[in-house]
Every structure is written in structure tokens, then in C-alpha cells.
PDB file of C-alpha atoms in Angstrom:
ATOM      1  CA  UNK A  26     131.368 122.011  95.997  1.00  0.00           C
ATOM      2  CA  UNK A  27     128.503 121.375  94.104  1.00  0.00           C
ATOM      3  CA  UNK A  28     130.460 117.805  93.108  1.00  0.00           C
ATOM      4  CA  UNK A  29     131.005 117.019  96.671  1.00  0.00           C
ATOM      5  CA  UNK A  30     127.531 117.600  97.998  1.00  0.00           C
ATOM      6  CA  UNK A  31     126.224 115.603  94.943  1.00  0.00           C
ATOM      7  CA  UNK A  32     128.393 113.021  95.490  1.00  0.00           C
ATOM      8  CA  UNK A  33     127.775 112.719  99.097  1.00  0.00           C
ATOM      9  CA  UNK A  34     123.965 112.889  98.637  1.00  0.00           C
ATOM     10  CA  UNK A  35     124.026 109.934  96.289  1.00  0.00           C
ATOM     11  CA  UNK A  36     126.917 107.651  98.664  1.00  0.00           C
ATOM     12  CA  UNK A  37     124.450 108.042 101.220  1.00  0.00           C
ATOM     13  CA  UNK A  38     121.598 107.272  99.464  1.00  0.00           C
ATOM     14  CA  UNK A  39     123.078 104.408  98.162  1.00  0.00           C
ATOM     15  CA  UNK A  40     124.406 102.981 101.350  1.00  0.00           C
ATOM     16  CA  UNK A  41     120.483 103.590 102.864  1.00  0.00           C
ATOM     17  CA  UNK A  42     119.094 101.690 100.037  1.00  0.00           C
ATOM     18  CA  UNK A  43     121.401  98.794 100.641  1.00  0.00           C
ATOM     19  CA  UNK A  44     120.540  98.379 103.584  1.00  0.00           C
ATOM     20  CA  UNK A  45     117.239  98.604 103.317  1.00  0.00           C
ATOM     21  CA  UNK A  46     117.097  95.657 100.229  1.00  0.00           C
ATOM     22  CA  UNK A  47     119.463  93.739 102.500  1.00  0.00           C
ATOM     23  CA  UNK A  48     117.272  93.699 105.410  1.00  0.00           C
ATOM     24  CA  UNK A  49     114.189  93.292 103.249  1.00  0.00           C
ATOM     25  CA  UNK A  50     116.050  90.162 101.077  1.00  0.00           C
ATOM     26  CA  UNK A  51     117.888  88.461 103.773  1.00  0.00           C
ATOM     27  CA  UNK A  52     116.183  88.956 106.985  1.00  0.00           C
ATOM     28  CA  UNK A  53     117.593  90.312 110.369  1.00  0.00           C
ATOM     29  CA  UNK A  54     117.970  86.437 111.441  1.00  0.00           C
ATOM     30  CA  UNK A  55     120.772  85.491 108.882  1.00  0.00           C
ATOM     31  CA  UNK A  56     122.022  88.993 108.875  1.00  0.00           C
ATOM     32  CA  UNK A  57     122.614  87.870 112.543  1.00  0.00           C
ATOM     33  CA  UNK A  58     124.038  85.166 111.353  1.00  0.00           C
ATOM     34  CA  UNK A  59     126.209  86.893 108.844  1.00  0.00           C
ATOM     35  CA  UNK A  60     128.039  88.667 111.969  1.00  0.00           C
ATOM     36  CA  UNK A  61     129.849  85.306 112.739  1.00  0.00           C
ATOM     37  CA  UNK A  62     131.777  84.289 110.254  1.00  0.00           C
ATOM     38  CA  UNK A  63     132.526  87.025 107.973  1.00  0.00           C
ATOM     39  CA  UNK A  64     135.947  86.368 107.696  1.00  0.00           C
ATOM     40  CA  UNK A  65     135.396  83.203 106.227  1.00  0.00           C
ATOM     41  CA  UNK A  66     132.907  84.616 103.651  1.00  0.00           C
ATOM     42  CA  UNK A  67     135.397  86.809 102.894  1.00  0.00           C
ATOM     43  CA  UNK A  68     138.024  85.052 101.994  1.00  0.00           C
ATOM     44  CA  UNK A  69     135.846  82.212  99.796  1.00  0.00           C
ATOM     45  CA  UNK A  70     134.767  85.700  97.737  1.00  0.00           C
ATOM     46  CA  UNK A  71     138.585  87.292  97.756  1.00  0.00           C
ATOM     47  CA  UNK A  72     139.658  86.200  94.631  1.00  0.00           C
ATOM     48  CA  UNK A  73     136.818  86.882  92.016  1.00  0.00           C
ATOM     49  CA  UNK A  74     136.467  90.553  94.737  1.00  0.00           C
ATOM     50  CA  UNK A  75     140.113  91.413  93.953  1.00  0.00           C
ATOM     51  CA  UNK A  76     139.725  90.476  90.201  1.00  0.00           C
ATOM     52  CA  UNK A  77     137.391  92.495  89.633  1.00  0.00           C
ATOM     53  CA  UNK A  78     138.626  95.199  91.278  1.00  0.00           C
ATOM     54  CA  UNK A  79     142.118  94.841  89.632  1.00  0.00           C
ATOM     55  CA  UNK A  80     140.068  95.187  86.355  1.00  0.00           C
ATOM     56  CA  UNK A  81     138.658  98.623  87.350  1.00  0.00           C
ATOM     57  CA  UNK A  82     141.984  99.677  88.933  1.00  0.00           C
ATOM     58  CA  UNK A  83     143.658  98.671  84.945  1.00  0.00           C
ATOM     59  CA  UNK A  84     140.809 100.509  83.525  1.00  0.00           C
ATOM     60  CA  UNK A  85     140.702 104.466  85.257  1.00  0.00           C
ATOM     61  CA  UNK A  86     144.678 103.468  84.987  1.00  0.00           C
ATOM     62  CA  UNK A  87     144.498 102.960  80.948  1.00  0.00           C
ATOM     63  CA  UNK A  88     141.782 105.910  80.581  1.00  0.00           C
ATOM     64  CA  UNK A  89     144.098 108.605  78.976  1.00  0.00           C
ATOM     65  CA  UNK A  90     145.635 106.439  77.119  1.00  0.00           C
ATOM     66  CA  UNK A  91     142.194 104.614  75.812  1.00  0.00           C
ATOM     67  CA  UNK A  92     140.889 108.037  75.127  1.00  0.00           C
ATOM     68  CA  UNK A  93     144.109 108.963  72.896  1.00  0.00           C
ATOM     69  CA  UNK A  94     143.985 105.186  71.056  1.00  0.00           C
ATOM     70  CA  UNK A  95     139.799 106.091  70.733  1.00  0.00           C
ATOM     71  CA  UNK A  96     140.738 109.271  68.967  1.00  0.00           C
ATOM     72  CA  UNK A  97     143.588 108.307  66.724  1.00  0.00           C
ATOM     73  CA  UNK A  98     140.975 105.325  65.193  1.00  0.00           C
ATOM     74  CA  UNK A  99     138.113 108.133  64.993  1.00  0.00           C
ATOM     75  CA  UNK A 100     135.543 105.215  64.167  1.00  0.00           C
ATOM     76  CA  UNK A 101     132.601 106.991  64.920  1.00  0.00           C
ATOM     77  CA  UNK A 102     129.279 105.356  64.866  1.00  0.00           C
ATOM     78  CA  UNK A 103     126.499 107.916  65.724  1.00  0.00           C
ATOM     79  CA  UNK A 104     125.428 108.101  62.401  1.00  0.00           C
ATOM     80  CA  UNK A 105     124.919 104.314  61.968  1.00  0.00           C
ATOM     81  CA  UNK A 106     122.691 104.631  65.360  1.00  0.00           C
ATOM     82  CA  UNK A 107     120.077 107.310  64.134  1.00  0.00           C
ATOM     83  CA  UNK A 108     120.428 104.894  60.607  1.00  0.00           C
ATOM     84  CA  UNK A 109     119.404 102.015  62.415  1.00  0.00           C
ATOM     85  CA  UNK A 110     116.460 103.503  64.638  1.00  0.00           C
ATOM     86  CA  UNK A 111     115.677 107.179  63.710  1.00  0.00           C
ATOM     87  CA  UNK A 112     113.606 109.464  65.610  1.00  0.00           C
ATOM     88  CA  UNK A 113     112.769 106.565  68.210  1.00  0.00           C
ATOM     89  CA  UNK A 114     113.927 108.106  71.159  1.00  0.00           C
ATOM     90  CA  UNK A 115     112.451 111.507  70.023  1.00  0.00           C
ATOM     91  CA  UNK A 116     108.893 109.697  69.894  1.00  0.00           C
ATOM     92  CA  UNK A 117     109.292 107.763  73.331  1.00  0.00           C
ATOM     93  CA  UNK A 118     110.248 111.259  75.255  1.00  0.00           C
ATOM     94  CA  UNK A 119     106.653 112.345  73.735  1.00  0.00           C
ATOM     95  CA  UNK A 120     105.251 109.846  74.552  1.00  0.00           C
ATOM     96  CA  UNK A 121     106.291 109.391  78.432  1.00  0.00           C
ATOM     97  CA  UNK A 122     104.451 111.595  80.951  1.00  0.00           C
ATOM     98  CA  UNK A 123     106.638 114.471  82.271  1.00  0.00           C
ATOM     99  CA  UNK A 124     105.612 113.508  85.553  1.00  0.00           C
ATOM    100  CA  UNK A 125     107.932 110.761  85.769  1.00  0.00           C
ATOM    101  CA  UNK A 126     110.901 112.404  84.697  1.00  0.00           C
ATOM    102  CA  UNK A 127     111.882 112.467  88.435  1.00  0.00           C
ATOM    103  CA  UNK A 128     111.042 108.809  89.273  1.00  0.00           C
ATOM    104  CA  UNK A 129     113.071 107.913  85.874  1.00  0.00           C
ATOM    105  CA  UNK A 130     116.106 110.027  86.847  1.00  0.00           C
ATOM    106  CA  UNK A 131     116.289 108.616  90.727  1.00  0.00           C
ATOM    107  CA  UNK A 132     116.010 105.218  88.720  1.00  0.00           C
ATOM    108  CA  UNK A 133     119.003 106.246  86.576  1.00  0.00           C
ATOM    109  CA  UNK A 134     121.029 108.488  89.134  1.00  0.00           C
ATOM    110  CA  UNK A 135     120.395 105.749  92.308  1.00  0.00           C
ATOM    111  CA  UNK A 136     118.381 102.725  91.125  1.00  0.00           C
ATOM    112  CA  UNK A 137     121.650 101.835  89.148  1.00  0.00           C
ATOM    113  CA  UNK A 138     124.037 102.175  91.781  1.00  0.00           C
ATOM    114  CA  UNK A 139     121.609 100.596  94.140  1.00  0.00           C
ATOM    115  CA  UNK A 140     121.256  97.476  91.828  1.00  0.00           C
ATOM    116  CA  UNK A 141     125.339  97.611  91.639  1.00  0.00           C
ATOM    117  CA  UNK A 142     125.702  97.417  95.397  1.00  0.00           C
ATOM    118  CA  UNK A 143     123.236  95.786  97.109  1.00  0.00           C
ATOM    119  CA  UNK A 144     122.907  92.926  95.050  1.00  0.00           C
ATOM    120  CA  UNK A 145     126.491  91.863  95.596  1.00  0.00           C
ATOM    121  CA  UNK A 146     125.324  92.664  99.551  1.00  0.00           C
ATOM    122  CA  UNK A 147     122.557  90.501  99.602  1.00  0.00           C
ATOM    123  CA  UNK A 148     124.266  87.623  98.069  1.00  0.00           C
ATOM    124  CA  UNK A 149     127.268  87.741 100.681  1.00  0.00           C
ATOM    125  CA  UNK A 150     124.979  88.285 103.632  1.00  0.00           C
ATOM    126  CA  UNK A 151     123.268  84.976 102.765  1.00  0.00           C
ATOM    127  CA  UNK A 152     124.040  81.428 102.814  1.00  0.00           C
ATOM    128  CA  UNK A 153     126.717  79.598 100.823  1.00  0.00           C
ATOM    129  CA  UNK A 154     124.254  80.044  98.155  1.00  0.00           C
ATOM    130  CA  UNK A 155     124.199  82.953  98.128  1.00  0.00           C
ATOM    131  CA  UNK A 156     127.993  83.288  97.995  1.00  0.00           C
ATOM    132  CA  UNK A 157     127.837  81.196  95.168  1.00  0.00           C
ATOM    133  CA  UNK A 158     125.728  83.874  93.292  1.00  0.00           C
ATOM    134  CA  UNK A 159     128.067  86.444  94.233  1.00  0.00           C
ATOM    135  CA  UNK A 160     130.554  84.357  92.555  1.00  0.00           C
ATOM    136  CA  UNK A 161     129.000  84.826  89.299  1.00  0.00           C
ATOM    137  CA  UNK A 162     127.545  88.308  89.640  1.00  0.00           C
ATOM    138  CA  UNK A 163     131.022  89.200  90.364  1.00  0.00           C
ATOM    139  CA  UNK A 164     132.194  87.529  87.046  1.00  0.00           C
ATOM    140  CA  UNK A 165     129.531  88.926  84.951  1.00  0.00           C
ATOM    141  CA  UNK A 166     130.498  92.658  86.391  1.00  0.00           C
ATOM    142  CA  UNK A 167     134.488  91.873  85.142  1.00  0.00           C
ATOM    143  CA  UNK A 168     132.624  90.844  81.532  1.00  0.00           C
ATOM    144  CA  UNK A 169     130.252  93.590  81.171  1.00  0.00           C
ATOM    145  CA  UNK A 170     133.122  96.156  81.809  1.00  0.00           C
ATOM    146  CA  UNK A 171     135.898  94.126  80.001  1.00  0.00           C
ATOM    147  CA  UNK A 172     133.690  93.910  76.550  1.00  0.00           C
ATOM    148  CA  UNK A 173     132.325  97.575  77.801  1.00  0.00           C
ATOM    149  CA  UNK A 174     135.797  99.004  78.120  1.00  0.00           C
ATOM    150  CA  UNK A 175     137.037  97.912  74.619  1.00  0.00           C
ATOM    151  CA  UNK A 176     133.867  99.031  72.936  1.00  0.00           C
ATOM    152  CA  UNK A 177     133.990 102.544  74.088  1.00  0.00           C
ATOM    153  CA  UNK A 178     137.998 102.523  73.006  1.00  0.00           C
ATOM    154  CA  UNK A 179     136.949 101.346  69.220  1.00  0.00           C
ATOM    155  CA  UNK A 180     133.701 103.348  68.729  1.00  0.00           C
ATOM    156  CA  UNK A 181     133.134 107.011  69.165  1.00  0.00           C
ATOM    157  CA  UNK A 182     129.725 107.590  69.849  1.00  0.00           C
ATOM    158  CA  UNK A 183     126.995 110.431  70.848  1.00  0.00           C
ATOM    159  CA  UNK A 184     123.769 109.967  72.756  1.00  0.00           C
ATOM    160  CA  UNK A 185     120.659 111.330  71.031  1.00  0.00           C
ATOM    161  CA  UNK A 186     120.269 114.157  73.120  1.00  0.00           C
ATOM    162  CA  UNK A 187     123.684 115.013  71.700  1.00  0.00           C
ATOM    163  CA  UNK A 188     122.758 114.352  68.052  1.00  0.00           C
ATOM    164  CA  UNK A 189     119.322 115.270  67.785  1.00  0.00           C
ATOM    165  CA  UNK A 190     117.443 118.893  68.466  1.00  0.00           C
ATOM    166  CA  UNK A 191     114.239 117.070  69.165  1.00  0.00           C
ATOM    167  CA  UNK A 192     115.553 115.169  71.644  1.00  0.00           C
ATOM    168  CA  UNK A 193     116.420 116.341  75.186  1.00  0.00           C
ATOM    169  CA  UNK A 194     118.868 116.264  77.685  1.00  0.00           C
ATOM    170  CA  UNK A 195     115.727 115.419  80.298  1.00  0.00           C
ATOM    171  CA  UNK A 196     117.808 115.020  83.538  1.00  0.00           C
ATOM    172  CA  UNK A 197     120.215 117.187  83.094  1.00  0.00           C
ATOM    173  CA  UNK A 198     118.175 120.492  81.963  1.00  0.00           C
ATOM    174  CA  UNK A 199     116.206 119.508  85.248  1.00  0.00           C
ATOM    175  CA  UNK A 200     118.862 117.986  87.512  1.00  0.00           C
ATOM    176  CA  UNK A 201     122.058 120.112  85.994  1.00  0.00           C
ATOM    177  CA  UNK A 202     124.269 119.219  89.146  1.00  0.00           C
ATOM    178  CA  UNK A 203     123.920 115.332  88.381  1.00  0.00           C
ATOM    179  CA  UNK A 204     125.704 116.086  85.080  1.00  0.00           C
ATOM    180  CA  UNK A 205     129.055 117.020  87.028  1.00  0.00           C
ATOM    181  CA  UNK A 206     129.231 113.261  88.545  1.00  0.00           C
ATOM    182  CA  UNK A 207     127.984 111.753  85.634  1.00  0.00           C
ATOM    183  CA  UNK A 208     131.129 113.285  83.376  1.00  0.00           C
ATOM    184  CA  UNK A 209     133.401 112.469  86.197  1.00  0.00           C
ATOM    185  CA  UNK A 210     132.862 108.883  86.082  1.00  0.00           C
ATOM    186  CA  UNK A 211     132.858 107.966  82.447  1.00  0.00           C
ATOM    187  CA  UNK A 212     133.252 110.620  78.662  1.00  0.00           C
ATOM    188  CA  UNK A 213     130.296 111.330  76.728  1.00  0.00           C
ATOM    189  CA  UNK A 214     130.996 108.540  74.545  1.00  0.00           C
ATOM    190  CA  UNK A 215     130.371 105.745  76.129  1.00  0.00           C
ATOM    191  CA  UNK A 216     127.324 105.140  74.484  1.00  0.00           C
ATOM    192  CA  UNK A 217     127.454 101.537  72.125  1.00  0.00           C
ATOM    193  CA  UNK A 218     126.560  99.602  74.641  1.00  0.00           C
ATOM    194  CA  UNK A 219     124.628 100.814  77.718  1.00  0.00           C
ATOM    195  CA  UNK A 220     126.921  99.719  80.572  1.00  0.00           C
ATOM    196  CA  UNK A 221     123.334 100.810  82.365  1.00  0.00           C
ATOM    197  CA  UNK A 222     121.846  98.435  80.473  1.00  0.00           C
ATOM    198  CA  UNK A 223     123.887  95.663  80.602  1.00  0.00           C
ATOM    199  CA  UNK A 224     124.952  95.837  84.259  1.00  0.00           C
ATOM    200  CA  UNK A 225     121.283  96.025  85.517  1.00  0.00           C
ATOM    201  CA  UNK A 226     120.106  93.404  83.087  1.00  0.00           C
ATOM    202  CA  UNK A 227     123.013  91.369  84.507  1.00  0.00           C
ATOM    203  CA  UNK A 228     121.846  91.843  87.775  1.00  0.00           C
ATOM    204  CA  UNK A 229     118.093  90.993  87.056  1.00  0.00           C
ATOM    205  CA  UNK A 230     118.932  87.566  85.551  1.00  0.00           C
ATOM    206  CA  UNK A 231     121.394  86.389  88.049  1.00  0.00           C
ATOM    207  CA  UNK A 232     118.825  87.283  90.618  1.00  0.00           C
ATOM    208  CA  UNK A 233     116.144  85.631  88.215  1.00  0.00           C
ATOM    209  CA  UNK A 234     118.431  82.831  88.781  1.00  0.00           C
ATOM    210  CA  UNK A 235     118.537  82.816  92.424  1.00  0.00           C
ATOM    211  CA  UNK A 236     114.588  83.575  92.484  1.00  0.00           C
ATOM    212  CA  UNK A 237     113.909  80.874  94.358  1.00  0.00           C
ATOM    213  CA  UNK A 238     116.010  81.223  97.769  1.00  0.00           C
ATOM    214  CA  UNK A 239     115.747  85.127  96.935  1.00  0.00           C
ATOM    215  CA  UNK A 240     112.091  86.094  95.814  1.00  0.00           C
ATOM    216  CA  UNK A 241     111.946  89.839  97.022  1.00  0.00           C
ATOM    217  CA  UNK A 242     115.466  90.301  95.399  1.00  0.00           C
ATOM    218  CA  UNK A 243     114.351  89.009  92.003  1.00  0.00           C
ATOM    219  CA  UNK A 244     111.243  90.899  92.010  1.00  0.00           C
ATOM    220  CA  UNK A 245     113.151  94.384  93.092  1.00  0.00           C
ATOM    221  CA  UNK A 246     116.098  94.135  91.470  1.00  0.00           C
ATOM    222  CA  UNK A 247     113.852  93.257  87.694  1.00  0.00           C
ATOM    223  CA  UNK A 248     111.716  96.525  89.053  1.00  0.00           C
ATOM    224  CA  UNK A 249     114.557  98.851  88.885  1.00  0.00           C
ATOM    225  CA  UNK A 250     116.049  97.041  86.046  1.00  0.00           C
ATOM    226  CA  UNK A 251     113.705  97.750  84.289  1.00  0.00           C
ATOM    227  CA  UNK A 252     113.601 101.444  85.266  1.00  0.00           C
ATOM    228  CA  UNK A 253     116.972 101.870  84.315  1.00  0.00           C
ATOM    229  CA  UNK A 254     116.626 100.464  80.785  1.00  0.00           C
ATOM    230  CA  UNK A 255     114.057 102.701  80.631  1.00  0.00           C
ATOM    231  CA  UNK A 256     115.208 105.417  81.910  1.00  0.00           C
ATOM    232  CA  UNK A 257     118.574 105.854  79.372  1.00  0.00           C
ATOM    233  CA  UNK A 258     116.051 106.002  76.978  1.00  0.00           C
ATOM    234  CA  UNK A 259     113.636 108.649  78.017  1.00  0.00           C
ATOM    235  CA  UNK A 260     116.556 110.787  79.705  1.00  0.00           C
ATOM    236  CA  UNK A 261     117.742 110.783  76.412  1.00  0.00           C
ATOM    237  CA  UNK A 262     121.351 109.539  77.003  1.00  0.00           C
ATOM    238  CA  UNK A 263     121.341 106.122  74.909  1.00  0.00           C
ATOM    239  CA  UNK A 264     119.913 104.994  71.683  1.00  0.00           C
ATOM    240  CA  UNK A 265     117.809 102.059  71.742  1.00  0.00           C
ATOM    241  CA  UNK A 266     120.401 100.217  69.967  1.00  0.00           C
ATOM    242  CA  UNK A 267     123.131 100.847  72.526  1.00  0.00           C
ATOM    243  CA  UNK A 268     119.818  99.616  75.225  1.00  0.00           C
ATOM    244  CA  UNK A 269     119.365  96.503  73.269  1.00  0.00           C
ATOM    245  CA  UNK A 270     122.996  95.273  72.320  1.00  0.00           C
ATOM    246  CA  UNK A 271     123.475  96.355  76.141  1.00  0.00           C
ATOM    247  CA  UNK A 272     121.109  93.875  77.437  1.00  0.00           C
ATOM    248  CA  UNK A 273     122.095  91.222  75.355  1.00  0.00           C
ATOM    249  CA  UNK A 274     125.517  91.411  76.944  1.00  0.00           C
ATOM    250  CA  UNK A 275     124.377  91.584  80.535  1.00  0.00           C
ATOM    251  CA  UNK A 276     122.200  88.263  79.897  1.00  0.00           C
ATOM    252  CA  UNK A 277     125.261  86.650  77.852  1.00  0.00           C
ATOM    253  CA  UNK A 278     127.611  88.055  80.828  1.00  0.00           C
ATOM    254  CA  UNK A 279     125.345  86.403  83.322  1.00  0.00           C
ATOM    255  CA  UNK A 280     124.939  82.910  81.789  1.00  0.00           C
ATOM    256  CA  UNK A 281     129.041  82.997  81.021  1.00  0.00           C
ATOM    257  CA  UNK A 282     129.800  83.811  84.339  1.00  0.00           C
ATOM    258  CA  UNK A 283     127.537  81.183  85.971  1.00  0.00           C
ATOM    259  CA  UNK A 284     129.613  78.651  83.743  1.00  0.00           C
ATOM    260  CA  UNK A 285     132.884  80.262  84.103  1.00  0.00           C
ATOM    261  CA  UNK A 286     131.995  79.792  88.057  1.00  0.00           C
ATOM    262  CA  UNK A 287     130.785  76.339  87.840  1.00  0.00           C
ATOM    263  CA  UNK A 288     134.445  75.482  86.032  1.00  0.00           C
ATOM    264  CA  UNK A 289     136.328  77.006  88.249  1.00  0.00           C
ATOM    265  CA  UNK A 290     134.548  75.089  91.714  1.00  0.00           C
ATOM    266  CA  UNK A 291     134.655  71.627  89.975  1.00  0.00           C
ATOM    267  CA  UNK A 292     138.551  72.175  89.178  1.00  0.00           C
ATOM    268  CA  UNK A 293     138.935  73.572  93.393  1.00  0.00           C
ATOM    269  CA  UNK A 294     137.207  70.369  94.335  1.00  0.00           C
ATOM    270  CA  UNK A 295     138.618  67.599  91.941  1.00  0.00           C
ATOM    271  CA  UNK A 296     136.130  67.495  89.366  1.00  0.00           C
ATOM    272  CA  UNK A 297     133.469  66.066  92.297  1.00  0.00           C
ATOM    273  CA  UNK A 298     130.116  66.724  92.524  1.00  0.00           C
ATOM    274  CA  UNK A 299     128.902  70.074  92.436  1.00  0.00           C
ATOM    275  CA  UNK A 300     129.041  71.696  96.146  1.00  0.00           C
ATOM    276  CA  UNK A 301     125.953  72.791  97.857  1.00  0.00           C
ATOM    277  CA  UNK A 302     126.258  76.605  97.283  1.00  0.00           C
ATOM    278  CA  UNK A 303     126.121  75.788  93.248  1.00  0.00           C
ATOM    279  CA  UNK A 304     122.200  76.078  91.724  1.00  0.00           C
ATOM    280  CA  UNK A 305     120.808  73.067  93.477  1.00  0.00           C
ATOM    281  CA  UNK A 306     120.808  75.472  96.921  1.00  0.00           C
ATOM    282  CA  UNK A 307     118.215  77.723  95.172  1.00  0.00           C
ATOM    283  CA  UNK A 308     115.903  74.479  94.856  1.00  0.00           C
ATOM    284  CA  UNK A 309     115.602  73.656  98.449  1.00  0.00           C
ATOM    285  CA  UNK A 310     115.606  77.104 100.938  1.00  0.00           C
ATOM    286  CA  UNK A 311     117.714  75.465 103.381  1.00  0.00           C
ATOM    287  CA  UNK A 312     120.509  74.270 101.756  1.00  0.00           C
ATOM    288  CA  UNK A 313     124.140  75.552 101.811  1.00  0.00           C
ATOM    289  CA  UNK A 314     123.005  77.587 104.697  1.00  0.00           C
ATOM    290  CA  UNK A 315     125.197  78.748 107.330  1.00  0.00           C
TER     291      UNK A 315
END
């Protein structure tokens, strides 16, 4: 029960935060606009949508068997973490007030998923532009979980709270319900890298890309990015290393899967010119619009 109700809580605090970035981002006149044609939106965005849902289907599909293949190679790594950085996580818990442990922990617990969900929203509510951006963010999603995926298969790994006595489980010893979701979604060795990490980062820089036709989006979604990143840390559930090698891949996801994107629409339309929902929309507010 105590699953459910979590579970609930945080679906519909994630659907309210949606919306309310949505409205904030796009404005009630295109979400008016939205209304009309989402049909055709929907099937422009159907085949990079059911890609990347066919690559999280293969993946919870593969699990048992990842987990058995992750085993038998027993390459574990959490030794070559504290080796690399130490007591680093240890000193930034000290260091961060405890009055933020419950900001930090809504940023890890909701921020995330609100980063995950709304900024696909936001980009399919707009303008062909925006569906453009979608596009990509979609892409980078299928990278950060492809490279994420085979990482966690090869490497065995522990977060510090796990390895280290002066480090603590923040969230959990606080929050002990959230740690039911959190095992049901992913094992306790997914740490090298942060999928938290690189997914938000992700985010962040495809909406840095898109800060021009999307200002409030780029400045909240690099605000809870942020917080995230953070917040792995100070929760005490990554290393720094698994933060930094994590970010590295959302940025290098992001910038891949603006150029896989960009391949793919020159080959639809001939090798022409580049159509109007490609960057150039971002440099004038009113083009590719609906």
C-alpha cells in the first residue's frame, strides 16, 4: 500500500507540474491552438515516440537477463570511485544546510520526473519548432538510456551512502517510503553514470538550445537541472564521478541527437533546405508556427 499511495502521490504531482510549466512555457493561446491539430502533431512525432518507447519496452524486457550477464562479469567499480574522489561526497553532505534536505529530495523524487515529462510536453504543445525539439529530446532520451543500459550491465557499482559510514542515506532515513519506488524502477547499481544526471543535463541543453522561442523553459528546466545534479550528490546516492561522466553524456546525447535529427529531415525532404521547424525557428518567434 505504502507503494501505491507513493506512487500515486508522485503521478499526480507530476501531471500538476506539467501542466503548470506547460501553461507557463507555451501560453493558453497556442495551447488553444494545440487542440486543433493534434493528430497531425502526432503522427510527425510517432516514429522517434515509438522508438523510444520500443527501447524501454527491450530494456524492463532484457532486465533479468542483464542482471544475470552483470553478475556473471562481476566487474565491480566502487572501489575505483572512492579512488578517484574520496571522501567528497562525505564533505559536501557537511557542508549543505540540513534545511534543504527536503527541497533537494522533491528536486530528486519530482524535479526529475517533472524535467522528463513536461519538457517533451512543452515542445509538442508548441509550434513546428517546437516539434522539431521534441525530435531531438526524444533522440537524446533513446541515447542516454541505450549507453545507460549497457553501462549498468558491465559495471557493478555502489553509491556512497552504500560504501561509506560517513556518508548518509539523506532521503531515505527521512523519506523511507520513497525508497520502495526508487528500487522498483531501477537495482542499486545503477550508479556509473547518473541517468539523473545525464537525462536532466540533456534536458537543460536542448532547452538551452531552444532558449530563444522558449525562455521560461530554459531558465526552469536549467533550475531543476541543476537541483537534480545536486541533489544525487547530497542525498548521497551517486559519486561525483558517476555526476560528471553523467553530464557529459546528456550534453554529448543532446548535440548527437540534434544531428542525428537534422540527418534524418534532410534525407525525408530530398536533401533540400532545412525546413522551418529545424534551429532557424528559434531565431525568429514566429516561425514554423502553427
Amino acid at each position: 500500500m505504502a507503494l501505491l499511495r507513493v506512487t500515486a502521490l508522485t503521478g499526480l504531482s507530476v501531471a500538476v507540474g506539467t501542466a503548470v510549466t506547460a501553461l507557463l512555457c507555451v501560453g493558453p493561446r497556442q495551447l488553444s491552438r494545440a487542440t486543433n491539430d493534434l493528430g497531425c502533431r502526432a503522427r510527425e512525432v510517432a516514429p522517434y515516440l515509438a522508438a523510444a518507447l520500443g527501447l524501454l519496452a527491450v530494456k524492463q524486457l532484457t532486465q533479468g537477463y542483464r542482471i544475470r550477464l552483470s553478475r556473471a562479469l562481476d566487474w565491480r567499480i566502487t572501489g575505483e570511485l572512492y579512488a578517484i574522489e574520496g571522501e567528497f561526497v562525505a564533505a559536501l553532505q557537511r557542508a549543505t544546510p540540513d534545511a534543504t534536505l527536503e527541497p533537494f529530495s522533491v528536486a530528486y523524487m519530482l524535479g526529475f520526473a517533472v524535467l522528463l515529462v513536461a519538457g517533451p510536453t512543452v515542445y509538442f504543445l508548441a509550434g513546428a519548432g517546437g516539434r522539431r525539439r521534441l525530435k531531438e529530446l526524444l533522440v537524446a532520451y533513446m541515447l542516454n538510456y541505450a549507453v545507460g543500459t549497457l553501462c549498468y550491465t558491465l559495471f557493478i557499482g555502489y553509491g556512497p551512502r552504500k560504501y561509506l559510514d560517513s556518508v548518509d542515506g539523506l532521503m531515505y532515513q527521512f523519506y523511507p517510503e520513497t525508497q520502495e519506488l526508487t528500487a522498483a524502477v531501477a537495482s542499486n547499481t545503477n550508479v556509473f553514470p547518473s541517468l539523473h544526471a545525464s537525462l536532466s543535463v540533456a534536458v537543460a541543453a536542448v532547452a538551452w538550445r531552444s532558449r530563444r522561442r522558449f525562455p521560461r523553459w530554459a531558465g526552469i528546466s536549467g533550475t531543476l537541472a541543476a537541483a537534480v545534479v545536486y541533489s544525487t550528490m547530497f542525498l548521497g546516492i551517486h559519486w561525483a564521478t558517476d555526476v560528471v561522466v553523467g553530464a557529459v553524456l546528456g550534453a554529448g546525447s543532446a548535440t548527437v541527437g540534434a544531428r542525428i535529427v537534422t540527418r534524418v529531415e534532410r534525407q525525408s525532404t530530398g536533401g533540400g533546405p532545412e525546413p522551418l521547424d529545424g534551429p532557424s525557428a528559434d531565431r525568429n518567434p514566429k516561425a514554423g508556427d502553427d
